[in-house]
Amino acid sequence: MEYAIIFLPLLGSILSGFFGNAIGDKFSQILTSLLVTISAILSLIIFYRVIFENYSNVLHIATWINSGSLNVNWAIKIDALSSIMLVVVGLVSSLVHIYSIGYMSNDPHKPRFMAYLSLFTFAMLTLVTSDNFLQLFFGWEGVGLCSYFLIGFWYKKPKANAAAIKAFIVNRVGDFGFALGIFLIFYFFGNLNYSEVFSSVPNYLDKQVSFLGIDVNMITLTCLLLFMGAMGKSAQIFLHTWLPDAMEAPTPVSALIHAATMVTAGVFLVVRCSPLFEYSEFALNFVAIIGMATAFFAATVALVQNDIKRVIAYSTCSQLGYMFFAAGIGAYHVAMFHLFTHAFFKSLLFLGSGSVIHSFKNEQDIRLMGGVRKKLPYTWLLMLIGTLALTGFPFLSGFYSKEAIIEFAYLRHNFIGSCAVVVGIFTAFITSIYSWRLMFKTFHGKYVNKNISINKMHESPMVMLIPLLILAIGAIFSGYLFKEILISETSKISFWKESILFLSEVNHDHIPLWLLIITPTLVLIPIPISYYLFTDQGLTPASKKFLNGIVERNKPVYNFLLNKWYFDEIYDFIFIKPIKKIGLLFWKQGDIKTIDRFGPDGLAKLIKYFSTLAVRFQNGFVYHYAFVMLIGFSILLTYLILI
């Protein structure tokens, strides 16, 4: 069963990628979707067995590397942590495959697209079931490579190519730190297998290493380097710039990569490495601070974005921030719970936005939409469910996981925990504002698009709506159904077992009433206000003038948010432009004027010069040839006499 889960998507990728033209577009789509769906169903069975039968296993497929002290097997590790990731990856991937049948119906390269999707799924499944850091790194880089293929799928679009390259390069920055962390683990532990490394950690608690001239605790340094990789893959602040640009990819790619799978790999890494992070308070605090900063930053930027997919992309960044600061305060299980619920409602929102874009003939600007609620009733209802879940509306999935994060942060009773509470509550409020702004500008108010007649608007086909319906069911019920299994007082022993290390006891004390009601209240308040502001319903000319005056007075703040805190501009000034100038200098002065001048070009000129001289002697006069031979003989004779 485990073999089928991992290798069926790979089989689908090979068949569609190499034989797609032979078997046809439709069959390629059906075949890859079927194989990934089977993998997803088997993942659900594994998840059931882990919950109710305490199932766990490590299947050794083959010896991968056996060189000196390095002994690495290719294995499949099944435990609570990997089982929940199998469900997330398998279920979302299968629904995205099915959705793509309708969304990509007019694309001429459907087999290639489906092959990329299936190959990405295989790499992600390899990552989450790895039994050692090297296999983890293989899946990690495989996911990165496939993301490059998928983001740049429409390679004839310059923006898509640029976005793919940007994603690849930014992730390499994080992956460089990740690789250094793995090297450090092997150098000190002499092993890359999880079990051996994690069991040996207590023996190295006081080990100091010199890094960049500074003495640092080895465990802390390892954690920080590993987290650097997580920051890149999960688009955390400073290494986040690739994710919004990646929205140039087809919408199914956004749902698969940027909502539920690839971007959650960083969270999975931190939780998997909890036996390392638990012994470094500094590393955990750093994770929490980065998570809080990302949650707040991305939420503020989402407030002013006008591209429907970019709003959801920044929302993803923000929610990933929640997961990281949950892990940073030691609530790893709560981070995974939010990862689980987030996969449903965020994939739902991405695929729902794809349905809207499909109806608007690839238009993505929410300012050019509006008034289509009755024309797209199913898409509206399903996206409404996703929005309610995202904002933390009471009793939907996002409510349970987001509330749990804030509550566990409060129960830490320390400075970092208190900061997390404040950031979590305030970010939830901002999330509600931009989420309802998106909904109301997209579906409500007046229809303002002049390029497409509203009479031509129609719902997406059922092959696109059914995946949305399944995800909507998950967005409604996943929080309620699984909160006891994943985050209850007994979940540490009954479910997570050895897959997560908790050095300190998880606090389950009484939560004050104000904390229980403040977040639900704050996420409800923006609904009528957003409807009033973003649909122009009931706004008098005086009200519009007043609101426009507020915007004008705060134009610098608005531009600051619209330009994403100027991260791209700062990076362009610090890194891109200097590197370009250095590159041009080496090219023009080093390559052209030095290497080419004195190398190939210089040698060619020299040969040409001597050839020209030699040609002068090729004039057909015998006495000239005799004269040259005489000179040559004289030189040779002189040389022999002298030596």
XYZ file of C-alpha atoms in Angstrom:
643
model
C 0.000 0.000 0.000
C 2.750 2.450 0.965
C 4.604 1.749 -2.276
C 1.481 2.487 -4.281
C 0.934 5.794 -2.478
C 4.391 7.037 -3.408
C 4.953 5.561 -6.872
C 1.526 5.731 -8.548
C 1.884 9.504 -9.137
C 5.385 8.888 -10.545
C 3.959 6.265 -12.900
C 1.286 8.712 -14.041
C 3.912 11.379 -14.639
C 6.057 9.046 -16.767
C 3.128 7.809 -18.858
C 1.709 11.275 -19.443
C 5.068 12.951 -19.960
C 6.653 10.472 -22.361
C 3.614 8.919 -24.010
C 1.080 11.751 -23.787
C 0.994 12.392 -27.506
C 0.466 8.701 -28.193
C -2.317 8.105 -25.665
C -4.053 11.460 -26.231
C -4.882 14.515 -24.130
C -8.079 13.223 -22.556
C -6.646 9.851 -21.606
C -3.555 11.511 -20.124
C -5.762 13.665 -17.912
C -7.949 10.762 -16.815
C -5.000 8.413 -16.215
C -2.950 10.815 -14.080
C -6.037 11.899 -12.122
C -7.028 8.271 -11.499
C -3.580 7.212 -10.276
C -3.240 10.209 -7.943
C -6.792 9.655 -6.657
C -5.965 6.020 -5.838
C -2.880 7.285 -3.990
C -5.085 9.722 -2.039
C -7.587 6.999 -1.074
C -4.769 4.771 0.161
C -3.409 7.730 2.151
C -6.792 8.061 3.866
C -6.645 4.369 4.761
C -3.175 4.836 6.254
C -4.424 7.851 8.224
C -7.343 5.781 9.556
C -4.970 3.005 10.641
C -2.670 5.478 12.389
C -5.605 6.940 14.344
C -7.450 3.780 15.297
C -4.822 1.026 15.070
C -1.716 2.933 16.227
C -0.069 1.930 12.969
C 3.508 2.978 12.268
C 6.161 1.517 10.015
C 9.449 2.122 8.226
C 9.736 0.357 4.879
C 13.244 0.116 3.468
C 13.020 0.141 -0.296
C 16.704 -0.032 -1.148
C 20.173 0.926 0.002
C 20.788 4.275 -1.563
C 24.291 5.305 -0.481
C 26.839 3.177 1.342
C 30.172 4.980 1.438
C 32.399 5.001 4.506
C 30.359 6.068 7.488
C 27.541 7.355 5.272
C 24.821 4.736 5.040
C 21.536 6.004 3.653
C 18.523 3.903 2.727
C 15.610 4.883 0.554
C 12.725 4.304 2.912
C 9.094 5.127 3.583
C 8.417 6.312 7.133
C 4.819 6.127 8.309
C 3.912 7.783 11.594
C 1.361 10.324 12.796
C 3.191 13.277 11.257
C 3.756 11.733 7.840
C 0.225 10.281 7.726
C -1.424 13.673 8.138
C 0.826 15.103 5.413
C -0.047 12.185 3.131
C -3.726 13.046 3.491
C -3.143 16.738 2.790
C -0.882 16.166 -0.214
C -2.830 13.255 -1.684
C -6.318 14.696 -1.266
C -5.528 18.208 -2.504
C -3.399 16.909 -5.368
C -6.099 14.511 -6.580
C -8.739 17.266 -6.521
C -6.410 19.639 -8.353
C -5.800 16.991 -11.026
C -9.558 16.579 -11.543
C -10.119 20.346 -11.511
C -7.385 20.770 -14.146
C -9.346 18.639 -16.613
C -11.838 21.494 -16.905
C -9.558 24.464 -16.259
C -6.896 23.455 -18.803
C -9.373 22.210 -21.412
C -8.219 24.743 -24.001
C -4.493 24.383 -23.366
C -2.540 22.648 -26.138
C -0.063 21.034 -23.724
C -2.333 19.147 -21.335
C -0.227 15.942 -21.071
C 2.868 17.938 -20.130
C 0.913 19.867 -17.490
C -0.535 16.728 -15.936
C 2.914 15.106 -15.981
C 4.356 18.042 -14.057
C 1.522 17.918 -11.506
C 2.009 14.191 -10.901
C 5.794 14.514 -10.699
C 5.378 17.294 -8.136
C 3.047 15.054 -6.128
C 5.617 12.244 -6.165
C 8.380 14.604 -4.964
C 6.167 15.957 -2.178
C 5.166 12.467 -1.048
C 8.837 11.469 -1.029
C 9.609 14.495 1.121
C 6.985 13.812 3.793
C 7.696 10.069 4.039
C 11.495 10.376 4.208
C 13.357 8.527 6.902
C 16.546 10.573 6.699
C 17.751 14.064 5.892
C 19.235 13.150 2.503
C 15.992 11.671 1.211
C 14.228 14.697 2.649
C 16.602 16.939 0.696
C 15.970 14.938 -2.492
C 12.217 15.465 -2.181
C 12.805 19.069 -1.140
C 14.780 19.860 -4.295
C 12.438 17.783 -6.443
C 9.541 19.901 -5.252
C 11.554 23.041 -6.031
C 12.369 21.839 -9.539
C 8.757 20.916 -10.280
C 7.580 24.287 -8.981
C 9.917 25.899 -11.530
C 8.335 23.817 -14.296
C 4.788 24.599 -13.164
C 5.195 28.318 -12.466
C 6.814 28.788 -15.859
C 4.410 26.432 -17.638
C 3.136 29.228 -19.869
C 6.720 29.899 -20.904
C 5.758 32.230 -23.745
C 4.671 34.793 -21.128
C 7.710 36.844 -19.997
C 6.157 37.354 -16.544
C 5.742 33.604 -16.073
C 9.374 32.966 -16.999
C 10.559 35.725 -14.668
C 8.394 34.387 -11.825
C 9.723 30.847 -12.300
C 13.332 32.029 -12.242
C 12.668 34.217 -9.194
C 11.056 31.345 -7.297
C 13.946 29.053 -8.176
C 16.662 31.535 -7.129
C 15.027 32.704 -3.891
C 14.439 29.109 -2.848
C 18.084 28.304 -3.589
C 19.067 30.956 -1.031
C 17.064 29.161 1.630
C 18.161 25.741 0.412
C 21.813 26.762 0.751
C 21.268 27.174 4.485
C 19.287 23.949 4.576
C 22.168 22.060 2.915
C 24.665 23.554 5.381
C 22.455 22.352 8.221
C 22.463 18.817 6.815
C 26.257 18.945 6.381
C 26.580 20.049 10.007
C 24.374 17.187 11.176
C 26.458 14.615 9.327
C 29.740 16.189 10.483
C 28.877 15.950 14.174
C 26.436 13.060 14.351
C 28.048 10.912 11.635
C 24.585 9.914 10.506
C 21.611 11.298 8.576
C 18.859 8.950 9.760
C 16.211 10.669 11.864
C 16.158 8.092 14.631
C 19.937 8.041 15.176
C 20.334 11.811 14.949
C 17.421 12.682 17.229
C 18.380 10.137 19.867
C 21.922 11.565 19.976
C 20.925 15.219 20.395
C 21.159 15.277 24.253
C 24.843 14.353 23.958
C 25.643 17.570 22.061
C 23.766 20.175 24.071
C 26.918 21.995 25.169
C 28.806 21.620 21.886
C 30.103 24.951 20.537
C 31.131 25.643 16.932
C 32.723 28.657 15.285
C 30.524 30.118 12.563
C 31.568 33.291 10.743
C 34.008 33.968 13.575
C 31.348 33.628 16.291
C 31.071 30.784 18.796
C 27.567 29.370 18.560
C 25.835 26.419 20.159
C 25.880 23.596 17.625
C 22.225 22.630 18.124
C 21.126 26.262 17.790
C 23.179 26.774 14.628
C 21.813 23.579 13.088
C 18.242 24.630 13.841
C 18.750 28.100 12.377
C 20.283 26.711 9.182
C 17.464 24.196 8.764
C 14.928 26.943 9.407
C 16.561 29.029 6.697
C 15.464 26.377 4.224
C 11.976 26.422 5.748
C 11.804 30.209 5.356
C 12.492 29.939 1.630
C 10.108 27.080 0.921
C 7.307 28.477 3.089
C 7.740 32.071 1.894
C 8.477 33.636 5.264
C 9.462 37.286 5.513
C 12.773 38.178 3.807
C 12.479 35.101 1.569
C 8.818 35.571 0.665
C 9.134 37.654 -2.496
C 8.783 34.708 -4.887
C 5.311 33.599 -3.784
C 3.129 36.516 -5.027
C 4.918 36.544 -8.393
C 4.325 32.809 -8.690
C 0.640 33.607 -9.260
C 1.553 33.833 -12.951
C 1.197 30.052 -12.948
C -2.111 28.404 -13.906
C -4.568 28.522 -11.007
C -4.468 24.744 -10.287
C -0.740 25.181 -9.674
C -1.455 27.950 -7.185
C -3.863 25.712 -5.303
C -1.493 22.754 -5.250
C 1.863 24.412 -4.630
C 1.025 27.653 -2.899
C -1.816 26.602 -0.623
C -1.496 23.121 0.693
C 1.691 21.316 -0.233
C 5.021 22.910 -1.138
C 4.675 25.973 1.084
C 3.782 23.780 4.047
C 6.998 21.767 3.650
C 8.816 24.281 5.847
C 6.299 23.811 8.658
C 6.624 20.047 8.303
C 10.426 20.348 8.506
C 10.335 22.320 11.756
C 7.827 19.936 13.336
C 9.741 16.868 12.152
C 12.892 18.336 13.673
C 11.212 19.113 16.991
C 13.778 16.853 18.776
C 16.363 19.432 17.653
C 14.380 22.645 18.113
C 13.170 21.692 21.585
C 16.741 21.941 22.861
C 17.299 25.447 21.514
C 15.201 28.181 23.080
C 16.868 30.797 20.894
C 15.949 28.945 17.688
C 12.332 28.510 18.810
C 12.043 32.195 19.688
C 13.508 33.087 16.300
C 10.955 30.856 14.555
C 8.159 32.502 16.536
C 9.371 36.045 15.743
C 9.694 35.321 12.011
C 6.246 33.728 12.032
C 4.657 36.705 13.778
C 6.375 39.194 11.467
C 5.244 37.254 8.392
C 1.647 36.929 9.609
C 1.347 40.668 10.194
C 3.314 41.785 7.114
C 1.450 39.599 4.617
C -1.951 40.524 6.057
C -1.270 44.258 5.699
C -0.115 43.856 2.092
C -3.187 41.765 1.214
C -5.380 44.706 2.251
C -4.544 46.714 -0.872
C -3.870 44.078 -3.541
C -6.195 44.052 -6.538
C -5.221 40.777 -8.187
C -7.582 38.100 -6.847
C -4.849 35.451 -6.716
C -2.302 37.790 -5.103
C -4.727 38.556 -2.269
C -5.053 34.835 -1.585
C -1.283 34.356 -2.003
C -0.489 36.926 0.687
C -3.169 35.313 2.808
C -1.229 32.061 2.465
C 1.951 33.805 3.650
C 0.056 35.170 6.637
C -1.460 31.818 7.620
C 1.926 30.133 7.297
C 3.153 32.758 9.752
C 0.502 31.523 12.190
C 1.816 27.970 11.801
C 5.404 29.005 12.418
C 4.790 31.055 15.525
C 2.679 28.196 16.833
C 5.679 25.905 16.324
C 7.947 28.573 17.835
C 6.001 28.555 21.097
C 6.273 24.761 21.221
C 2.722 24.012 20.061
C 3.849 21.830 17.160
C 0.629 19.814 17.131
C -1.436 22.998 16.876
C 0.719 24.164 13.959
C -0.027 20.880 12.187
C -3.717 21.216 13.013
C -3.806 24.637 11.332
C -1.821 23.222 8.404
C -4.473 20.526 8.068
C -7.504 22.833 8.149
C -5.763 25.508 6.075
C -5.225 23.028 3.236
C -8.986 22.724 2.727
C -10.133 26.330 2.836
C -7.122 27.830 1.093
C -7.227 25.293 -1.769
C -10.946 26.022 -1.958
C -10.283 29.750 -2.306
C -7.596 29.286 -4.949
C -9.701 26.922 -7.036
C -12.725 29.168 -6.518
C -10.725 32.132 -7.789
C -9.790 29.994 -10.776
C -13.491 29.443 -11.457
C -14.018 33.222 -11.353
C -11.020 33.875 -13.620
C -12.286 31.194 -16.006
C -15.670 32.933 -16.214
C -14.077 36.368 -16.709
C -11.874 35.082 -19.564
C -8.614 35.281 -17.563
C -9.327 38.646 -15.907
C -7.817 38.726 -12.371
C -8.362 42.354 -11.262
C -11.155 42.455 -8.667
C -11.794 46.105 -9.551
C -13.049 44.896 -12.936
C -15.467 42.355 -11.474
C -18.501 42.668 -9.215
C -22.201 41.928 -9.500
C -21.868 38.300 -10.605
C -23.233 36.537 -7.523
C -26.392 35.441 -9.335
C -24.453 34.460 -12.459
C -21.961 32.321 -10.481
C -24.099 31.104 -7.563
C -22.198 27.882 -6.845
C -18.777 29.510 -7.058
C -20.008 32.331 -4.813
C -21.385 29.943 -2.199
C -18.271 27.768 -2.167
C -15.912 30.741 -1.954
C -18.105 32.166 0.806
C -17.520 28.977 2.804
C -13.770 29.262 2.193
C -13.778 32.916 3.270
C -15.716 32.168 6.447
C -13.277 29.374 7.307
C -10.241 31.555 6.568
C -11.443 34.427 8.740
C -12.145 32.107 11.639
C -15.940 32.274 11.575
C -17.291 30.342 14.571
C -17.500 26.575 14.207
C -15.813 26.337 10.820
C -12.428 24.685 10.461
C -10.327 27.846 10.574
C -12.024 28.905 13.794
C -10.858 25.844 15.735
C -7.251 25.901 14.529
C -6.722 29.664 14.717
C -8.308 29.905 18.157
C -6.138 27.021 19.336
C -2.971 28.853 18.239
C -3.952 32.022 20.107
C -4.998 30.077 23.204
C -1.794 28.037 23.374
C 0.225 31.226 22.906
C -1.619 32.772 25.857
C -0.960 29.709 28.004
C 2.803 30.065 27.544
C 2.677 32.984 29.996
C 5.860 34.528 28.641
C 6.806 37.539 26.535
C 6.926 35.686 23.196
C 3.580 34.074 23.927
C 1.999 37.429 24.816
C 3.323 38.988 21.602
C 1.934 36.034 19.645
C -1.501 36.585 21.184
C -1.553 40.261 20.193
C -0.252 39.610 16.685
C -2.585 36.652 16.196
C -5.702 38.595 17.218
C -4.829 41.739 15.254
C -3.877 39.734 12.155
C -7.172 37.839 12.370
C -8.960 41.195 12.264
C -6.998 42.318 9.189
C -7.597 38.921 7.566
C -11.321 39.425 7.890
C -11.108 42.855 6.230
C -9.163 41.803 3.121
C -11.099 38.540 2.778
C -14.467 40.273 2.707
C -13.068 42.996 0.460
C -12.212 40.272 -2.040
C -15.648 38.651 -1.762
C -17.659 41.850 -2.057
C -15.616 43.365 -4.881
C -15.729 40.108 -6.824
C -19.356 39.057 -6.439
C -21.374 42.010 -5.121
C -22.026 45.622 -6.054
C -22.207 46.693 -9.685
C -20.867 44.798 -12.664
C -18.093 47.017 -14.040
C -16.295 44.864 -16.601
C -16.661 46.488 -20.046
C -14.868 43.740 -21.973
C -17.314 40.919 -21.244
C -21.083 41.192 -21.228
C -22.645 40.021 -17.970
C -25.064 37.944 -20.036
C -22.124 35.849 -21.206
C -21.084 34.990 -17.655
C -21.706 31.375 -16.716
C -20.771 28.801 -14.102
C -17.772 26.562 -14.487
C -18.343 22.937 -15.541
C -19.052 20.268 -12.939
C -15.566 18.798 -13.263
C -14.341 22.075 -11.713
C -17.136 22.521 -9.179
C -17.054 19.011 -7.644
C -13.492 19.433 -6.257
C -14.605 22.759 -4.763
C -17.569 21.039 -3.100
C -15.344 18.348 -1.529
C -12.921 21.000 -0.258
C -15.850 23.021 1.104
C -16.975 20.010 3.147
C -13.451 19.806 4.568
C -13.442 23.556 5.255
C -16.650 23.175 7.269
C -16.077 19.968 9.221
C -12.322 19.220 9.407
C -11.742 21.438 12.432
C -14.585 20.026 14.510
C -13.948 16.396 13.546
C -10.201 16.337 14.161
C -9.572 18.811 17.000
C -9.885 16.110 19.653
C -7.606 13.772 17.745
C -4.902 16.341 16.975
C -4.830 18.899 19.815
C -6.623 17.451 22.836
C -4.930 16.924 26.194
C -4.347 13.271 25.347
C -3.322 13.725 21.680
C 0.358 13.855 22.618
C 0.177 10.246 23.788
C -2.764 8.862 21.821
C -1.895 10.198 18.369
C 1.425 12.014 17.967
C 3.534 9.655 20.111
C 7.203 9.767 19.091
C 6.643 11.768 15.909
C 6.830 15.034 17.884
C 8.957 15.732 20.932
C 7.446 17.860 23.710
C 10.058 18.560 26.387
C 7.748 20.819 28.341
C 4.226 19.834 29.184
C 1.577 21.298 26.918
C -0.509 23.619 29.084
C -4.280 23.068 28.999
C -5.292 25.516 31.741
C -8.478 27.508 31.824
C -8.790 30.176 29.125
C -10.299 33.514 30.200
C -13.653 34.428 28.710
C -12.380 37.611 27.031
C -9.883 35.604 24.989
C -12.589 33.188 23.845
C -14.839 35.943 22.503
C -12.438 38.652 21.290
C -11.244 36.960 18.105
C -14.694 35.794 16.881
C -16.011 39.287 17.586
C -13.215 41.009 15.689
C -13.630 38.772 12.636
C -17.381 39.488 12.514
C -17.183 43.280 12.813
C -15.565 43.872 9.377
C -18.363 42.045 7.480
C -21.004 44.842 7.435
C -18.333 47.557 7.264
C -16.629 45.884 4.276
C -19.987 45.422 2.541
C -20.741 49.114 3.040
C -17.321 50.286 1.825
C -16.467 47.899 -0.995
C -19.839 47.605 -2.715
C -20.742 51.305 -2.546
C -24.054 50.273 -1.066
C -25.685 53.251 0.582
C -22.680 55.505 0.191
C -23.712 59.090 -0.323
C -21.534 61.521 -2.305
C -20.530 63.099 1.014
C -19.488 59.698 2.397
C -17.441 58.909 -0.708
C -15.730 62.290 -0.496
C -14.943 61.686 3.187
C -13.493 58.241 2.519
C -11.446 59.467 -0.440
C -10.068 62.206 1.802
C -8.919 59.604 4.332
C -7.161 57.660 1.562
C -5.462 60.785 0.220
C -4.227 61.819 3.660
C -2.731 58.361 4.138
C -1.369 57.976 0.617
C 2.211 57.208 1.800
C 0.927 54.325 3.941
C -1.216 53.075 1.070
C 1.705 53.177 -1.367
C 3.915 51.486 1.222
C 1.486 48.568 1.430
C 0.753 48.537 -2.306
C 4.491 48.219 -2.990
C 4.752 45.317 -0.498
C 6.878 47.215 2.022
C 9.363 47.858 -0.830
C 11.106 44.504 -0.302
C 11.564 43.971 -4.037
C 12.957 47.477 -4.490
C 15.356 47.077 -1.566
C 16.600 43.713 -2.854
C 16.932 45.189 -6.317
C 19.073 48.023 -4.947
C 21.218 45.903 -2.606
C 21.645 42.706 -4.610
C 20.310 42.760 -8.177
C 21.776 46.010 -9.536
C 25.272 45.567 -7.993
C 25.436 41.966 -9.219
C 24.348 43.069 -12.704
C 27.038 45.767 -12.742
C 29.688 43.304 -11.581
C 28.523 40.833 -14.215
C 28.693 43.456 -16.975
C 32.158 44.494 -15.785
C 33.468 40.940 -15.946
C 31.788 40.422 -19.296
C 33.035 43.560 -21.020
C 36.437 43.974 -19.340
C 37.264 40.418 -18.381
C 35.650 38.326 -21.089
C 35.628 40.547 -24.184
C 38.652 42.804 -23.611
C 40.916 40.315 -21.841
C 40.058 36.665 -22.438
C 38.679 37.038 -25.961
C 41.276 39.653 -26.922
C 44.298 37.646 -25.839
C 42.683 34.247 -26.145
C 40.568 33.036 -29.067
C 40.401 36.387 -30.867
C 44.088 37.174 -30.260
C 45.203 33.722 -31.355
C 43.053 33.949 -34.472
C 44.557 37.329 -35.377
C 48.070 35.986 -34.799
C 47.461 32.970 -37.027
C 45.921 35.205 -39.667
C 48.975 37.516 -39.541
C 51.480 34.701 -40.026
C 49.289 33.144 -42.676
C 49.365 36.421 -44.564
C 53.155 36.468 -44.341
C 53.400 32.878 -45.513
C 51.132 33.590 -48.436
C 53.608 36.129 -49.748
C 56.107 33.330 -50.309
C 53.567 31.253 -52.232
C 54.102 33.157 -55.464
C 55.041 30.322 -57.841
C 58.706 31.353 -58.418
C 61.079 28.415 -57.876
C 64.024 30.608 -56.956
C 62.004 32.123 -54.088
C 61.304 28.626 -52.715
C 65.018 27.740 -53.069
C 66.003 30.916 -51.240
C 63.669 30.114 -48.344
C 65.012 26.553 -48.165
C 68.576 27.935 -48.093
C 67.748 30.257 -45.214
C 66.101 27.414 -43.331
C 69.054 25.101 -43.913
C 71.445 27.846 -42.726
C 69.466 28.370 -39.514
C 69.365 24.627 -38.828
C 73.103 24.246 -39.493
C 73.937 27.194 -37.228
C 71.781 25.670 -34.442
C 73.526 22.288 -34.741
C 77.014 23.910 -34.656
C 76.172 25.989 -31.601
C 74.869 23.082 -29.533
